[in-house]
């Protein structure tokens, strides 16, 4: 409701007197829809979730995982991630993508592989010219549960309660992907804090922000 309240106040400031035109604008704002694709990248299992946001309301469209345990070649795993991400974009036509940033761990090889997986997902989104926003794992958990150190099970339980689905996914990676999408929806309020995120709307903005990574 905080999102709509801000938009209402902003609209009222521009249209102080109640007119049919202002009412029409308010209705458009209140019922504007967007589809958000959330992805938790991984080289063994990639989780994803799609939600539809209509004004202050969000509802579940789909969630699932892409399994890659049986693929031995790392490059073939990246190909699978790219193709599946493109398929999700083409099938559901999301307005934007939210993706979890790789966590900083002690195992350099694991971080490198996760970074590649994330980069391939982002490349798929940039290929289709959709906006991409990156969130730190702690930011996602904080947005969903109020605790940046929450366990995966806590995040999944909160999402089940919020989106009213009862089935338990085979992999918690699925709800992790869904959590990224819901986290992005919660940032819609411009007055809220949106730290630990980066947004890209195309190759140019990505290249500008990652100049040191381009050869």
CSV table of C-alpha atoms in Angstrom, one decimal:
chain,number,residue,atom,x,y,z
A,1,UNK,CA,0.0,0.0,0.0
A,2,UNK,CA,3.0,2.3,0.6
A,3,UNK,CA,3.6,2.2,-3.2
A,4,UNK,CA,0.2,3.3,-4.2
A,5,UNK,CA,0.0,5.9,-1.4
A,6,UNK,CA,3.2,7.6,-2.8
A,7,UNK,CA,1.8,7.5,-6.3
A,8,UNK,CA,-1.5,8.9,-5.1
A,9,UNK,CA,0.2,11.8,-3.3
A,10,UNK,CA,2.3,12.5,-6.4
A,11,UNK,CA,-0.7,12.5,-8.6
A,12,UNK,CA,-2.7,14.7,-6.2
A,13,UNK,CA,0.0,17.3,-6.2
A,14,UNK,CA,-0.2,17.6,-10.0
A,15,UNK,CA,-4.0,17.5,-10.1
A,16,UNK,CA,-5.3,19.2,-6.9
A,17,UNK,CA,-8.9,19.3,-8.0
A,18,UNK,CA,-10.8,16.0,-8.6
A,19,UNK,CA,-11.5,15.7,-12.3
A,20,UNK,CA,-12.5,12.8,-14.6
A,21,UNK,CA,-9.0,13.0,-16.2
A,22,UNK,CA,-7.3,12.7,-12.8
A,23,UNK,CA,-9.5,9.8,-11.8
A,24,UNK,CA,-8.6,8.0,-15.1
A,25,UNK,CA,-4.9,8.5,-14.4
A,26,UNK,CA,-5.4,7.2,-10.8
A,27,UNK,CA,-7.1,4.1,-12.2
A,28,UNK,CA,-4.3,3.5,-14.6
A,29,UNK,CA,-1.7,3.8,-11.9
A,30,UNK,CA,-3.6,1.6,-9.5
A,31,UNK,CA,-4.1,-1.2,-12.0
A,32,UNK,CA,-0.9,-1.0,-14.0
A,33,UNK,CA,0.6,-4.5,-14.4
A,34,UNK,CA,4.1,-5.8,-14.8
A,35,UNK,CA,5.6,-9.3,-14.8
A,36,UNK,CA,8.8,-9.8,-12.9
A,37,UNK,CA,11.2,-12.7,-13.6
A,38,UNK,CA,13.4,-13.6,-10.6
A,39,UNK,CA,16.4,-15.9,-11.0
A,40,UNK,CA,18.7,-17.5,-8.5
A,41,UNK,CA,21.7,-18.6,-10.7
A,42,UNK,CA,23.6,-21.8,-10.1
A,43,UNK,CA,25.6,-24.3,-12.1
A,44,UNK,CA,23.9,-27.4,-10.5
A,45,UNK,CA,20.4,-26.0,-10.1
A,46,UNK,CA,19.0,-22.7,-11.2
A,47,UNK,CA,15.9,-21.5,-9.5
A,48,UNK,CA,13.3,-19.1,-11.1
A,49,UNK,CA,10.0,-17.5,-10.2
A,50,UNK,CA,7.6,-15.3,-12.0
A,51,UNK,CA,5.1,-13.0,-10.4
A,52,UNK,CA,2.5,-10.5,-11.7
A,53,UNK,CA,2.3,-7.2,-10.0
A,54,UNK,CA,-0.9,-5.2,-10.3
A,55,UNK,CA,-0.8,-2.0,-8.3
A,56,UNK,CA,0.0,-3.0,-4.7
A,57,UNK,CA,-0.9,-6.7,-5.3
A,58,UNK,CA,1.4,-9.5,-6.4
A,59,UNK,CA,0.4,-13.0,-7.5
A,60,UNK,CA,2.3,-16.1,-8.4
A,61,UNK,CA,2.6,-17.1,-12.1
A,62,UNK,CA,5.1,-19.9,-12.0
A,63,UNK,CA,8.2,-21.1,-10.2
A,64,UNK,CA,10.6,-24.0,-10.8
A,65,UNK,CA,14.2,-25.1,-11.3
A,66,UNK,CA,16.6,-26.0,-14.1
A,67,UNK,CA,18.6,-29.1,-13.1
A,68,UNK,CA,22.1,-29.5,-14.5
A,69,UNK,CA,23.7,-32.1,-12.2
A,70,UNK,CA,23.9,-34.6,-15.1
A,71,UNK,CA,25.8,-32.2,-17.3
A,72,UNK,CA,29.5,-32.6,-16.8
A,73,UNK,CA,30.9,-29.9,-19.2
A,74,UNK,CA,30.7,-26.5,-17.5
A,75,UNK,CA,30.3,-24.7,-20.9
A,76,UNK,CA,27.3,-26.9,-21.7
A,77,UNK,CA,25.8,-26.0,-18.4
A,78,UNK,CA,26.2,-22.3,-19.3
A,79,UNK,CA,24.5,-23.0,-22.6
A,80,UNK,CA,21.6,-24.7,-20.8
A,81,UNK,CA,21.2,-21.7,-18.5
A,82,UNK,CA,21.2,-19.2,-21.4
A,83,UNK,CA,18.7,-21.2,-23.4
A,84,UNK,CA,16.3,-21.8,-20.5
A,85,UNK,CA,16.5,-18.1,-19.5
A,86,UNK,CA,15.7,-17.0,-23.0
A,87,UNK,CA,12.8,-19.5,-23.1
A,88,UNK,CA,11.3,-18.1,-19.9
A,89,UNK,CA,11.6,-14.6,-21.3
A,90,UNK,CA,10.0,-15.5,-24.6
A,91,UNK,CA,7.2,-17.6,-23.0
A,92,UNK,CA,6.2,-15.2,-20.2
A,93,UNK,CA,7.2,-11.8,-21.7
A,94,UNK,CA,8.4,-10.3,-18.4
A,95,UNK,CA,8.8,-6.6,-18.1
A,96,UNK,CA,11.9,-6.9,-16.0
A,97,UNK,CA,14.4,-9.4,-14.5
A,98,UNK,CA,15.7,-9.5,-11.0
A,99,UNK,CA,18.8,-11.7,-10.3
A,100,UNK,CA,20.6,-12.7,-7.1
A,101,UNK,CA,24.3,-11.6,-7.0
A,102,UNK,CA,26.9,-14.2,-6.3
A,103,UNK,CA,27.8,-14.4,-2.6
A,104,UNK,CA,31.4,-13.8,-1.5
A,105,UNK,CA,32.9,-17.1,-0.3
A,106,UNK,CA,36.3,-18.5,0.3
A,107,UNK,CA,36.2,-20.9,-2.6
A,108,UNK,CA,37.3,-18.9,-5.6
A,109,UNK,CA,36.4,-21.6,-8.2
A,110,UNK,CA,32.8,-21.7,-6.9
A,111,UNK,CA,32.5,-17.9,-7.0
A,112,UNK,CA,33.9,-17.9,-10.6
A,113,UNK,CA,31.4,-20.5,-11.7
A,114,UNK,CA,28.5,-18.7,-10.1
A,115,UNK,CA,29.6,-15.4,-11.6
A,116,UNK,CA,29.6,-17.0,-15.0
A,117,UNK,CA,26.1,-18.4,-14.5
A,118,UNK,CA,24.8,-15.0,-13.4
A,119,UNK,CA,26.5,-13.4,-16.4
A,120,UNK,CA,24.9,-15.8,-18.8
A,121,UNK,CA,21.4,-15.1,-17.3
A,122,UNK,CA,22.0,-11.4,-17.6
A,123,UNK,CA,23.2,-11.8,-21.2
A,124,UNK,CA,19.9,-13.6,-22.1
A,125,UNK,CA,17.9,-10.7,-20.6
A,126,UNK,CA,20.0,-8.0,-22.3
A,127,UNK,CA,19.5,-9.9,-25.6
A,128,UNK,CA,15.8,-9.3,-25.2
A,129,UNK,CA,16.3,-5.7,-24.0
A,130,UNK,CA,14.6,-6.1,-20.6
A,131,UNK,CA,15.7,-4.2,-17.5
A,132,UNK,CA,17.8,-6.2,-15.1
A,133,UNK,CA,18.3,-5.5,-11.4
A,134,UNK,CA,20.9,-7.3,-9.2
A,135,UNK,CA,20.3,-7.9,-5.5
A,136,UNK,CA,22.6,-9.1,-2.8
A,137,UNK,CA,21.5,-12.3,-1.0
A,138,UNK,CA,21.2,-10.5,2.3
A,139,UNK,CA,19.0,-7.7,0.8
A,140,UNK,CA,16.6,-10.4,-0.6
A,141,UNK,CA,16.3,-12.2,2.7
A,142,UNK,CA,15.8,-8.8,4.5
A,143,UNK,CA,13.0,-7.8,2.1
A,144,UNK,CA,11.1,-11.0,2.4
A,145,UNK,CA,11.5,-12.0,6.1
A,146,UNK,CA,12.9,-8.9,7.8
A,147,UNK,CA,16.1,-10.8,8.6
A,148,UNK,CA,19.1,-10.7,6.4
A,149,UNK,CA,20.4,-13.9,7.9
A,150,UNK,CA,17.2,-15.9,7.4
A,151,UNK,CA,17.4,-19.6,6.4
A,152,UNK,CA,16.1,-20.8,3.0
A,153,UNK,CA,13.2,-22.6,4.8
A,154,UNK,CA,12.2,-19.3,6.5
A,155,UNK,CA,12.2,-17.5,3.1
A,156,UNK,CA,10.1,-20.3,1.5
A,157,UNK,CA,7.6,-20.3,4.4
A,158,UNK,CA,7.1,-16.5,4.1
A,159,UNK,CA,6.6,-16.7,0.4
A,160,UNK,CA,4.0,-19.5,0.7
A,161,UNK,CA,2.1,-17.3,3.2
A,162,UNK,CA,2.4,-14.2,1.1
A,163,UNK,CA,1.5,-15.7,-2.3
A,164,UNK,CA,-0.9,-18.4,-1.0
A,165,UNK,CA,0.5,-21.5,-2.6
A,166,UNK,CA,0.6,-24.7,-0.7
A,167,UNK,CA,2.7,-27.1,-2.8
A,168,UNK,CA,6.3,-27.4,-1.6
A,169,UNK,CA,8.9,-27.1,-4.4
A,170,UNK,CA,11.3,-30.0,-4.8
A,171,UNK,CA,14.2,-27.6,-4.5
A,172,UNK,CA,14.4,-24.5,-2.2
A,173,UNK,CA,16.3,-22.9,-5.2
A,174,UNK,CA,12.8,-22.4,-6.8
A,175,UNK,CA,11.6,-20.3,-3.9
A,176,UNK,CA,15.0,-18.5,-3.8
A,177,UNK,CA,14.3,-17.5,-7.4
A,178,UNK,CA,10.8,-16.4,-6.5
A,179,UNK,CA,12.2,-14.4,-3.5
A,180,UNK,CA,14.3,-12.3,-5.9
A,181,UNK,CA,11.2,-11.4,-7.9
A,182,UNK,CA,9.2,-10.5,-4.8
A,183,UNK,CA,12.1,-8.5,-3.4
A,184,UNK,CA,12.2,-6.5,-6.7
A,185,UNK,CA,8.4,-5.8,-6.4
A,186,UNK,CA,8.9,-4.5,-2.8
A,187,UNK,CA,11.4,-1.9,-4.1
A,188,UNK,CA,8.7,-0.2,-6.2
A,189,UNK,CA,8.3,2.6,-3.6
A,190,UNK,CA,10.8,5.3,-4.5
A,191,UNK,CA,10.9,6.5,-0.9
A,192,UNK,CA,12.2,3.1,0.3
A,193,UNK,CA,15.8,2.1,0.7
A,194,UNK,CA,17.1,0.1,-2.2
A,195,UNK,CA,20.7,-0.5,-1.3
A,196,UNK,CA,22.7,-3.5,-2.5
A,197,UNK,CA,21.2,-3.5,-6.0
A,198,UNK,CA,22.4,-2.6,-9.5
A,199,UNK,CA,20.3,-2.1,-12.6
A,200,UNK,CA,21.0,-2.5,-16.3
A,201,UNK,CA,18.7,-1.6,-19.2
A,202,UNK,CA,21.0,-2.8,-22.0
A,203,UNK,CA,24.5,-3.7,-23.1
A,204,UNK,CA,25.7,0.0,-23.0
A,205,UNK,CA,24.8,0.5,-19.3
A,206,UNK,CA,26.2,-2.9,-18.4
A,207,UNK,CA,29.5,-2.2,-20.2
A,208,UNK,CA,29.8,1.2,-18.7
A,209,UNK,CA,29.4,-0.1,-15.1
A,210,UNK,CA,31.7,-3.1,-15.8
A,211,UNK,CA,34.5,-1.5,-17.8
A,212,UNK,CA,37.2,-3.4,-16.0
A,213,UNK,CA,35.6,-6.7,-16.8
A,214,UNK,CA,35.6,-6.1,-20.6
A,215,UNK,CA,38.6,-7.2,-22.6
